[in-house]
Short mmCIF file of C-alpha atoms in Angstrom, two decimals:
data_model
loop_
_atom_site.label_atom_id
_atom_site.label_comp_id
_atom_site.label_asym_id
_atom_site.label_seq_id
_atom_site.Cartn_x
_atom_site.Cartn_y
_atom_site.Cartn_z
CA MET A 1 54.04 62.15 136.30
CA LYS A 2 54.30 58.37 136.90
CA LYS A 3 50.68 57.89 136.10
CA THR A 4 51.16 60.21 133.03
CA VAL A 5 54.10 58.00 131.94
CA LEU A 6 52.32 54.76 132.78
CA TRP A 7 49.18 55.83 130.77
CA ARG A 8 51.25 56.68 127.91
CA MET A 9 53.03 53.32 127.82
CA MET A 10 49.71 51.43 128.12
CA ALA A 11 48.27 53.62 125.28
CA ALA A 12 51.43 52.88 123.06
CA LEU A 13 50.86 49.11 123.98
CA LEU A 14 47.03 49.28 122.81
CA VAL A 15 48.26 50.97 119.60
CA VAL A 16 50.85 48.12 118.93
CA ILE A 17 48.14 45.60 119.69
CA PHE A 18 45.49 47.33 117.66
CA MET A 19 48.03 47.44 114.54
CA MET A 20 48.86 43.84 115.05
CA THR A 21 45.19 43.02 115.10
CA ALA A 22 44.54 45.18 112.01
CA CYS A 23 46.71 43.15 110.08
CA THR A 24 45.49 39.67 111.11
CA PRO A 25 42.37 40.27 109.36
CA ALA A 26 44.22 39.20 106.37
CA ALA A 27 44.22 35.71 108.05
CA PRO A 28 40.51 35.71 107.71
CA ALA A 29 41.14 35.65 104.11
CA GLU A 30 41.39 31.88 104.94
CA PRO A 31 37.55 32.04 104.68
CA ALA A 32 38.46 32.65 100.84
CA ALA A 33 39.31 29.23 101.49
CA PRO A 34 35.45 28.28 101.14
CA ALA A 35 36.03 29.53 97.69
CA GLU A 36 37.42 25.92 97.55
CA PRO A 37 33.72 25.02 97.56
CA ALA A 38 34.40 26.38 93.88
CA ALA A 39 35.79 23.07 93.66
CA PRO A 40 32.45 21.92 93.34
CA ALA A 41 33.03 23.06 90.05
CA GLU A 42 33.68 19.52 89.58
CA PRO A 43 29.90 19.32 89.34
CA ALA A 44 30.70 20.91 86.09
CA ALA A 45 31.41 17.44 85.03
CA PRO A 46 27.56 17.29 85.06
CA ALA A 47 27.84 19.48 81.94
CA GLU A 48 27.41 16.03 80.42
CA PRO A 49 23.87 16.70 80.92
CA ALA A 50 24.78 18.95 77.86
CA ALA A 51 23.92 15.52 76.13
CA PRO A 52 20.11 16.14 76.62
CA ALA A 53 20.45 19.03 74.65
CA GLU A 54 20.72 16.73 71.75
CA PRO A 55 16.90 16.12 71.93
CA ALA A 56 16.81 19.81 71.04
CA ALA A 57 18.50 19.08 68.00
CA PRO A 58 15.39 17.65 66.50
CA ALA A 59 14.39 21.21 66.60
CA GLU A 60 11.17 19.79 68.25
CA PRO A 61 8.98 22.04 66.27
CA ALA A 62 9.06 24.83 68.71
CA ALA A 63 11.22 24.41 71.78
CA PRO A 64 12.04 27.99 71.44
CA ALA A 65 8.59 28.92 72.77
CA THR A 66 7.20 26.67 75.36
CA GLY A 67 4.23 28.20 76.75
CA GLU A 68 5.78 30.84 78.97
CA LEU A 69 4.83 33.34 76.06
CA GLN A 70 8.68 33.70 75.13
CA ILE A 71 8.35 35.12 71.59
CA PRO A 72 10.64 32.77 69.20
CA ASP A 73 13.15 34.11 66.63
CA VAL A 74 12.97 33.92 62.96
CA VAL A 75 15.64 32.10 61.06
CA GLU A 76 17.25 34.13 58.26
CA GLY A 77 17.01 32.42 54.80
CA LYS A 78 13.73 30.44 55.52
CA TYR A 79 10.23 30.95 55.48
CA ASN A 80 9.05 31.54 58.90
CA ALA A 81 5.63 30.08 60.24
CA ALA A 82 4.39 30.58 63.87
CA PHE A 83 1.39 28.70 65.35
CA VAL A 84 -0.08 30.08 68.41
CA MET A 85 -1.97 27.31 70.52
CA LEU A 86 -4.64 27.62 73.28
CA SER A 87 -3.68 24.79 75.44
CA VAL A 88 -0.55 22.96 75.85
CA HIS A 89 0.90 20.96 72.65
CA ASP A 90 0.39 17.64 74.34
CA ASP A 91 -3.22 18.14 75.55
CA GLY A 92 -4.32 15.02 73.98
CA GLY A 93 -6.71 16.99 71.84
CA TRP A 94 -6.92 20.16 69.87
CA SER A 95 -3.66 21.69 70.21
CA GLN A 96 -1.78 18.37 69.97
CA ALA A 97 -3.48 17.78 66.66
CA GLN A 98 -2.03 21.19 65.40
CA TYR A 99 1.30 20.35 66.94
CA ASP A 100 1.24 17.17 64.81
CA GLY A 101 0.61 19.09 61.94
CA LEU A 102 3.54 21.34 62.73
CA ARG A 103 5.68 18.46 62.85
CA TYR A 104 4.66 17.35 59.59
CA VAL A 105 5.45 20.57 58.08
CA MET A 106 9.01 20.44 59.47
CA GLU A 107 9.19 16.97 58.08
CA LYS A 108 7.93 17.93 54.41
CA MET A 109 9.18 21.40 54.22
CA PRO A 110 13.07 21.81 55.14
CA ASP A 111 12.82 25.40 53.99
CA VAL A 112 10.72 26.42 56.56
CA ASN A 113 11.36 27.48 60.37
CA ALA A 114 8.11 26.45 62.26
CA ALA A 115 7.74 27.66 65.91
CA TYR A 116 4.87 27.73 68.38
CA ILE A 117 3.61 29.07 71.46
CA GLU A 118 1.32 27.38 73.77
CA ASN A 119 -1.13 28.29 76.48
CA VAL A 120 -2.01 31.63 74.89
CA ALA A 121 -5.15 32.99 76.38
CA GLU A 122 -7.81 34.56 74.12
CA GLY A 123 -8.29 38.27 74.23
CA ALA A 124 -5.71 40.66 74.92
CA ASP A 125 -2.66 38.01 75.54
CA ALA A 126 -3.39 36.79 72.19
CA GLU A 127 -3.32 40.23 70.41
CA GLN A 128 0.07 40.91 72.17
CA VAL A 129 1.59 37.62 70.73
CA PHE A 130 0.19 38.40 67.42
CA ARG A 131 1.98 41.77 67.39
CA ALA A 132 5.21 40.35 68.77
CA LEU A 133 5.34 37.60 66.28
CA ALA A 134 4.57 39.89 63.44
CA ARG A 135 7.30 42.51 64.81
CA LYS A 136 9.85 39.58 64.88
CA GLY A 137 9.35 38.99 61.18
CA PHE A 138 7.22 35.76 60.88
CA ASN A 139 6.02 35.38 57.30
CA VAL A 140 2.73 33.60 58.49
CA ILE A 141 0.92 33.21 61.96
CA PHE A 142 -1.67 30.68 62.28
CA GLY A 143 -4.07 31.48 65.38
CA GLY A 144 -5.40 28.09 66.51
CA SER A 145 -8.60 28.88 68.40
CA PHE A 146 -12.06 30.31 67.58
CA GLY A 147 -11.55 33.09 70.23
CA TYR A 148 -8.39 34.40 68.49
CA MET A 149 -10.62 35.84 65.49
CA ASP A 150 -11.16 39.31 66.67
CA SER A 151 -7.59 39.77 67.79
CA MET A 152 -6.23 38.68 64.28
CA GLU A 153 -8.68 41.09 62.59
CA VAL A 154 -7.46 43.81 64.70
CA VAL A 155 -3.72 43.20 64.21
CA ALA A 156 -3.63 41.96 60.46
CA PRO A 157 -4.00 45.61 59.06
CA ASP A 158 -0.95 46.95 61.02
CA PHE A 159 1.44 44.45 59.52
CA PRO A 160 0.52 44.08 55.78
CA ASP A 161 3.41 41.94 54.95
CA THR A 162 2.60 39.29 57.32
CA TYR A 163 -0.27 36.51 56.78
CA PHE A 164 -2.75 35.99 59.57
CA ILE A 165 -4.44 32.46 59.23
CA HIS A 166 -7.28 31.96 61.77
CA ILE A 167 -8.10 28.41 62.45
CA SER A 168 -12.00 28.16 62.57
CA GLY A 169 -14.11 31.21 62.53
CA TYR A 170 -15.58 33.42 59.65
CA LYS A 171 -13.87 36.79 59.30
CA SER A 172 -11.49 37.72 56.51
CA ASN A 173 -10.09 40.96 55.05
CA SER A 174 -9.35 39.08 51.86
CA THR A 175 -5.79 40.42 51.91
CA ASN A 176 -3.53 39.15 54.71
CA PHE A 177 -6.09 37.76 57.16
CA GLY A 178 -8.33 34.97 56.38
CA ASN A 179 -9.60 31.70 58.14
CA LEU A 180 -8.91 27.99 57.72
CA PHE A 181 -11.01 25.10 58.88
CA GLY A 182 -12.63 21.87 57.69
CA ALA A 183 -15.96 19.91 57.54
CA MET A 184 -15.67 18.30 61.02
CA GLU A 185 -19.42 17.90 60.65
CA SER A 186 -18.86 15.00 58.43
CA MET A 187 -16.96 13.26 60.95
CA LYS A 188 -19.25 13.85 63.46
CA TYR A 189 -22.11 12.67 61.29
CA LEU A 190 -20.38 9.49 60.68
CA ALA A 191 -19.66 9.16 64.58
CA GLY A 192 -23.33 9.83 65.25
CA MET A 193 -24.37 7.05 63.00
CA MET A 194 -21.86 4.56 64.93
CA ALA A 195 -23.34 5.82 68.20
CA GLY A 196 -27.06 5.17 67.13
CA SER A 197 -26.14 1.97 65.90
CA ARG A 198 -24.25 1.07 69.36
CA ALA A 199 -27.21 2.39 71.47
CA LYS A 200 -29.70 0.40 69.49
CA MET A 201 -27.71 -2.69 69.51
CA ASP A 202 -27.30 -2.43 73.41
CA GLY A 203 -31.01 -1.69 73.80
CA GLU A 204 -30.41 1.98 74.83
CA THR A 205 -31.60 5.23 73.35
CA LYS A 206 -29.81 8.15 75.25
CA ILE A 207 -26.62 9.67 74.08
CA GLY A 208 -24.97 12.89 75.71
CA TYR A 209 -23.00 15.65 74.18
CA ILE A 210 -20.33 17.71 75.98
CA ALA A 211 -20.65 21.01 74.33
CA THR A 212 -18.05 23.87 74.92
CA PHE A 213 -19.19 27.48 74.08
CA PRO A 214 -22.59 28.31 72.40
CA ILE A 215 -21.22 29.33 69.13
CA PRO A 216 -22.42 28.24 65.65
CA GLU A 217 -19.58 25.58 65.55
CA GLU A 218 -20.73 23.42 68.47
CA LEU A 219 -24.53 23.68 67.29
CA ARG A 220 -23.29 22.76 63.98
CA LEU A 221 -21.26 19.63 65.18
CA GLY A 222 -24.02 18.65 67.75
CA ASN A 223 -26.45 18.71 64.87
CA ALA A 224 -24.44 16.82 62.49
CA PHE A 225 -24.02 14.13 65.17
CA ALA A 226 -27.62 13.99 65.94
CA ILE A 227 -28.50 13.70 62.37
CA GLY A 228 -26.25 10.77 62.02
CA MET A 229 -27.49 9.31 65.15
CA ARG A 230 -31.16 9.30 63.79
CA LYS A 231 -29.96 7.52 60.40
CA THR A 232 -29.03 4.17 62.48
CA CYS A 233 -31.45 4.97 65.59
CA PRO A 234 -34.42 6.79 64.70
CA GLU A 235 -35.75 6.54 68.59
CA CYS A 236 -32.47 7.99 70.10
CA THR A 237 -32.28 11.29 71.77
CA MET A 238 -29.35 13.39 72.71
CA ASP A 239 -28.86 15.46 75.85
CA VAL A 240 -26.45 18.39 76.26
CA ARG A 241 -24.06 19.66 78.80
CA TRP A 242 -22.53 23.09 78.12
CA ILE A 243 -19.32 23.48 79.99
CA ASN A 244 -17.82 26.79 78.76
CA THR A 245 -14.33 25.62 78.07
CA TRP A 246 -12.33 24.23 75.41
CA HIS A 247 -9.71 22.34 77.62
CA ASP A 248 -10.17 21.46 81.33
CA PRO A 249 -9.83 17.89 82.44
CA VAL A 250 -11.70 18.25 85.39
CA ILE A 251 -14.99 19.97 84.01
CA GLU A 252 -14.88 17.65 81.36
CA ARG A 253 -14.76 14.66 83.43
CA GLN A 254 -17.68 16.25 85.66
CA GLY A 255 -19.68 16.85 82.41
CA ALA A 256 -19.28 13.51 81.27
CA ASP A 257 -20.21 11.72 84.66
CA SER A 258 -23.16 14.09 84.71
CA LEU A 259 -24.54 12.91 81.29
CA PHE A 260 -23.78 9.29 82.25
CA ASP A 261 -25.64 9.76 85.43
CA ALA A 262 -28.69 11.15 83.59
CA GLY A 263 -29.01 8.08 81.71
CA ALA A 264 -26.75 8.56 78.74
CA HIS A 265 -25.42 5.29 77.29
CA ILE A 266 -22.71 7.26 75.11
CA VAL A 267 -21.07 10.62 75.47
CA TYR A 268 -19.15 12.41 73.10
CA THR A 269 -17.35 15.65 73.51
CA GLY A 270 -16.69 18.97 71.69
CA ALA A 271 -13.57 19.77 73.96
CA ASP A 272 -10.01 18.51 74.13
CA THR A 273 -9.49 15.66 76.82
CA PRO A 274 -10.64 12.03 76.56
CA ALA A 275 -13.03 12.62 79.37
CA PRO A 276 -16.05 10.63 77.74
CA ALA A 277 -13.94 7.40 77.21
CA LEU A 278 -12.15 7.66 80.57
CA ALA A 279 -15.72 8.13 82.42
CA ALA A 280 -17.10 5.27 80.28
CA GLU A 281 -14.31 2.91 81.63
CA ALA A 282 -15.33 3.45 85.17
CA ARG A 283 -19.06 2.35 83.92
CA PRO A 284 -18.99 -1.05 82.40
CA GLY A 285 -20.94 -1.17 79.20
CA LYS A 286 -20.94 2.66 78.60
CA TRP A 287 -19.27 4.05 75.71
CA GLY A 288 -17.17 7.36 75.02
CA ILE A 289 -16.53 9.20 71.77
CA THR A 290 -13.27 11.37 71.91
CA TYR A 291 -12.27 14.29 69.67
CA ASP A 292 -9.69 16.27 67.78
CA TRP A 293 -6.48 14.10 68.06
CA SER A 294 -6.23 10.51 66.49
CA GLY A 295 -4.45 9.34 69.47
CA SER A 296 -7.30 10.04 71.87
CA CYS A 297 -9.17 7.03 71.50
CA THR A 298 -7.12 4.31 73.24
CA SER A 299 -9.26 2.46 75.70
CA ASP A 300 -11.63 -0.39 74.72
CA SER A 301 -14.30 2.01 76.05
CA CYS A 302 -13.69 4.59 73.18
CA LEU A 303 -16.08 3.98 70.26
CA THR A 304 -14.27 6.09 68.04
CA ALA A 305 -12.83 9.63 67.66
CA PRO A 306 -13.50 12.35 64.89
CA TYR A 307 -10.25 14.05 64.52
CA TRP A 308 -7.98 16.56 62.51
CA ASN A 309 -5.04 15.73 60.31
CA TRP A 310 -3.61 19.38 59.88
CA GLY A 311 -0.24 18.47 58.39
CA PRO A 312 -1.36 18.38 54.75
CA GLU A 313 -3.72 21.51 54.99
CA PHE A 314 -0.63 23.54 56.61
CA VAL A 315 1.70 22.25 53.96
CA ARG A 316 -0.70 23.33 51.28
CA VAL A 317 -1.39 26.84 52.77
CA ILE A 318 2.41 27.46 53.30
CA THR A 319 3.32 26.41 50.01
CA GLY A 320 0.57 28.48 48.53
CA LEU A 321 1.66 31.53 50.32
CA GLN A 322 5.42 30.99 49.12
CA ASP A 323 4.57 30.77 45.56
CA GLY A 324 1.78 33.36 45.57
CA THR A 325 -1.05 30.96 44.61
CA TYR A 326 -2.77 30.83 47.89
CA LYS A 327 -6.01 33.23 48.11
CA VAL A 328 -6.30 34.55 51.59
CA GLY A 329 -10.09 34.42 52.72
CA TRP A 330 -12.62 31.60 53.60
CA ASP A 331 -10.65 28.25 53.21
CA TYR A 332 -12.99 25.44 54.37
CA PHE A 333 -11.69 21.79 53.14
CA ASP A 334 -13.78 18.83 53.06
CA VAL A 335 -12.95 15.21 53.79
CA SER A 336 -11.80 14.69 50.17
CA THR A 337 -8.61 16.61 51.09
CA GLY A 338 -7.20 14.29 53.68
CA GLY A 339 -7.45 16.82 56.39
CA LEU A 340 -9.90 14.93 58.51
CA GLY A 341 -10.47 11.40 59.96
CA ILE A 342 -12.62 8.97 61.72
CA TYR A 343 -10.72 6.87 64.20
CA GLY A 344 -10.87 3.31 63.40
CA LEU A 345 -12.13 3.48 59.81
CA MET A 346 -9.14 5.39 57.99
CA GLU A 347 -6.52 3.42 55.71
CA GLY A 348 -4.07 1.71 58.05
CA GLN A 349 -6.29 1.63 61.30
CA GLU A 350 -7.86 -1.25 62.85
CA MET A 351 -11.42 -0.97 63.93
CA THR A 352 -12.00 -0.40 67.52
CA LYS A 353 -13.63 -3.12 69.82
CA GLY A 354 -16.96 -1.12 69.91
CA GLN A 355 -16.91 -0.80 65.97
CA LYS A 356 -16.37 -4.42 65.33
CA GLU A 357 -19.34 -5.57 67.39
CA LEU A 358 -21.79 -3.23 65.36
CA PRO A 359 -24.36 -4.59 62.93
CA GLU A 360 -22.81 -5.32 59.55
CA GLU A 361 -25.71 -3.40 57.69
CA ASP A 362 -24.80 -0.39 59.85
CA MET A 363 -21.24 -0.47 59.39
CA LYS A 364 -21.68 -0.86 55.83
CA MET A 365 -23.90 2.30 55.64
CA VAL A 366 -20.98 4.06 57.68
CA LYS A 367 -18.15 2.73 55.51
CA ASP A 368 -19.87 3.49 52.30
CA THR A 369 -20.80 7.17 53.40
CA LEU A 370 -17.15 7.70 54.26
CA ALA A 371 -15.91 6.42 50.86
CA LYS A 372 -18.07 8.71 49.15
CA MET A 373 -16.82 11.59 51.41
CA LEU A 374 -13.34 10.76 50.60
CA ALA A 375 -14.34 10.72 46.69
CA GLY A 376 -15.96 14.04 47.10
CA GLU A 377 -19.31 12.72 46.22
CA PHE A 378 -20.99 13.33 49.77
CA THR A 379 -19.97 16.76 51.22
CA ARG A 380 -20.74 18.71 54.36
CA PHE A 381 -23.98 20.22 52.54
CA ASP A 382 -25.13 16.96 52.10
CA VAL A 383 -25.28 16.40 55.87
CA PHE A 384 -27.37 19.50 56.16
CA ALA A 385 -29.70 18.47 53.17
CA GLY A 386 -33.35 18.91 53.53
CA PRO A 387 -35.84 17.91 54.42
CA LEU A 388 -34.20 18.90 57.76
CA LYS A 389 -36.25 19.58 61.05
CA ASP A 390 -35.64 20.94 64.42
CA ASN A 391 -36.13 19.41 67.72
CA ALA A 392 -39.80 20.91 67.78
CA GLY A 393 -40.76 19.69 64.60
CA ASN A 394 -40.46 22.62 62.28
CA ILE A 395 -38.91 22.54 58.76
CA VAL A 396 -35.51 24.27 58.82
CA VAL A 397 -34.27 23.30 55.56
CA PRO A 398 -37.05 22.20 53.06
CA GLU A 399 -36.72 19.10 50.75
CA GLY A 400 -34.55 19.76 47.67
CA GLU A 401 -32.59 22.52 49.57
CA LYS A 402 -29.16 22.42 51.25
CA MET A 403 -27.48 24.84 53.85
CA SER A 404 -24.72 27.09 52.33
CA GLN A 405 -21.32 27.93 54.09
CA SER A 406 -22.65 31.00 55.80
CA ASP A 407 -25.54 28.81 57.23
CA LEU A 408 -23.06 26.33 58.76
CA ASP A 409 -20.90 29.09 60.18
CA GLN A 410 -23.16 31.71 61.48
CA PHE A 411 -26.22 32.78 63.87
CA PRO A 412 -28.62 34.83 62.16
CA PRO A 413 -28.57 37.24 60.47
CA GLY A 414 -24.95 36.49 59.90
CA ALA A 415 -21.90 38.86 59.01
CA PRO A 416 -22.35 41.83 56.53
CA GLY A 417 -21.96 40.49 53.11
CA LEU A 418 -22.22 36.78 54.36
CA GLU A 419 -25.81 36.63 55.44
CA CYS A 420 -27.09 33.21 56.40
CA LYS A 421 -30.44 31.92 54.78
CA TYR A 422 -31.34 29.22 57.14
CA CYS A 423 -28.58 29.77 59.79
CA MET A 424 -27.17 27.56 62.55
CA ARG A 425 -29.59 28.66 65.52
CA PHE A 426 -31.46 25.36 65.98
CA TRP A 427 -31.25 22.07 67.67
CA ALA A 428 -31.82 19.13 65.20
CA GLU A 429 -34.47 16.25 65.87
CA GLY A 430 -33.68 14.09 68.70
CA VAL A 431 -31.98 16.77 70.80
CA THR A 432 -33.59 17.18 73.95
CA ALA A 433 -31.80 20.36 75.23
CA GLU A 434 -32.94 24.01 74.89
CA LEU A 435 -31.07 26.47 72.67
CA PRO A 436 -28.40 28.58 74.56
CA GLN A 437 -28.96 32.16 75.34
#
């Protein structure tokens, strides 16, 4: 009995202790004190960094879409233009030239909302982006790479109220899908003239070309350069390295080094980065010619840079779309429009070190030809006027004849309805490479 009473007393005591302990956990509410670390909400003071948001104020053309394939929004009450770019907007080449053109649009056309998406791969990714932008309600979409052509062609019929302007290429439905490009072959021709002059002056004869993809555009630009090269250096030859990329700093540098190692005195490029000039810097006495962007030719080893001036062309196209005067189709502008440049020789520019040293008679020929181009008296078709031979000695264009736009744009036989007569399927005299397969 005593044991029973004792056990009952002990059990009661345990119950009391348990109840007291059960209440104490409220004390652990003190850990809520760690909520004081919320006091670090003082770092909210760093909310001052909100000041950096001010740079966003410049609406930097497309801060809304930064390369993560985020689709920007349209702005009500404005004409909405989207620009889709293959690489980053500050790549120092092709995309940066387009980005500068976009900024020009924003400066000159306050009624236009311009946005961009960068790093969009060709193919399925591009098609998805074009569809997403059209669904958002953009009035016009510019596709900034040759490889976007087929994707735009597929998407355009599904969005008849949106204009799709493909930069480069040769396809159009003549309603809401067209292409926009310019006579860069004329600038490459002038660069070739200066390269030939430089090589001849330095007692050299070999020049190298970093080519991207085996498409008519790259043969066209390479041939224009070679034709210009032979104007000032008939004995000069041109070697070629295909790199199969538009933008890859490592591969472009390897291509430049390969050409220099093979004996090239000057290397120029069809890709984005200033790799030829950078490689030339490491080889005193050698020269590089950059491409696409006017800001790419900065070192003393850079002879010149053929470049794009997209701003005026974008404004022209958008203005025409707004007022209904722009005809969607095949829009290929020439030097006389101001959409193209050759670094060191355009108004307001100082000649590069390498240009200043060239023979006076050669530079006079280059400057006179540029003046005729700007006046519309010498066009891209004059670059490819006959008699024109290939590198096997065969006549490609006979005397008195000139290539047409279909010839410049395409391999034989050409697109249905745009068949080419001479076609861009040859290497010009002086090119030592084989035609790509």
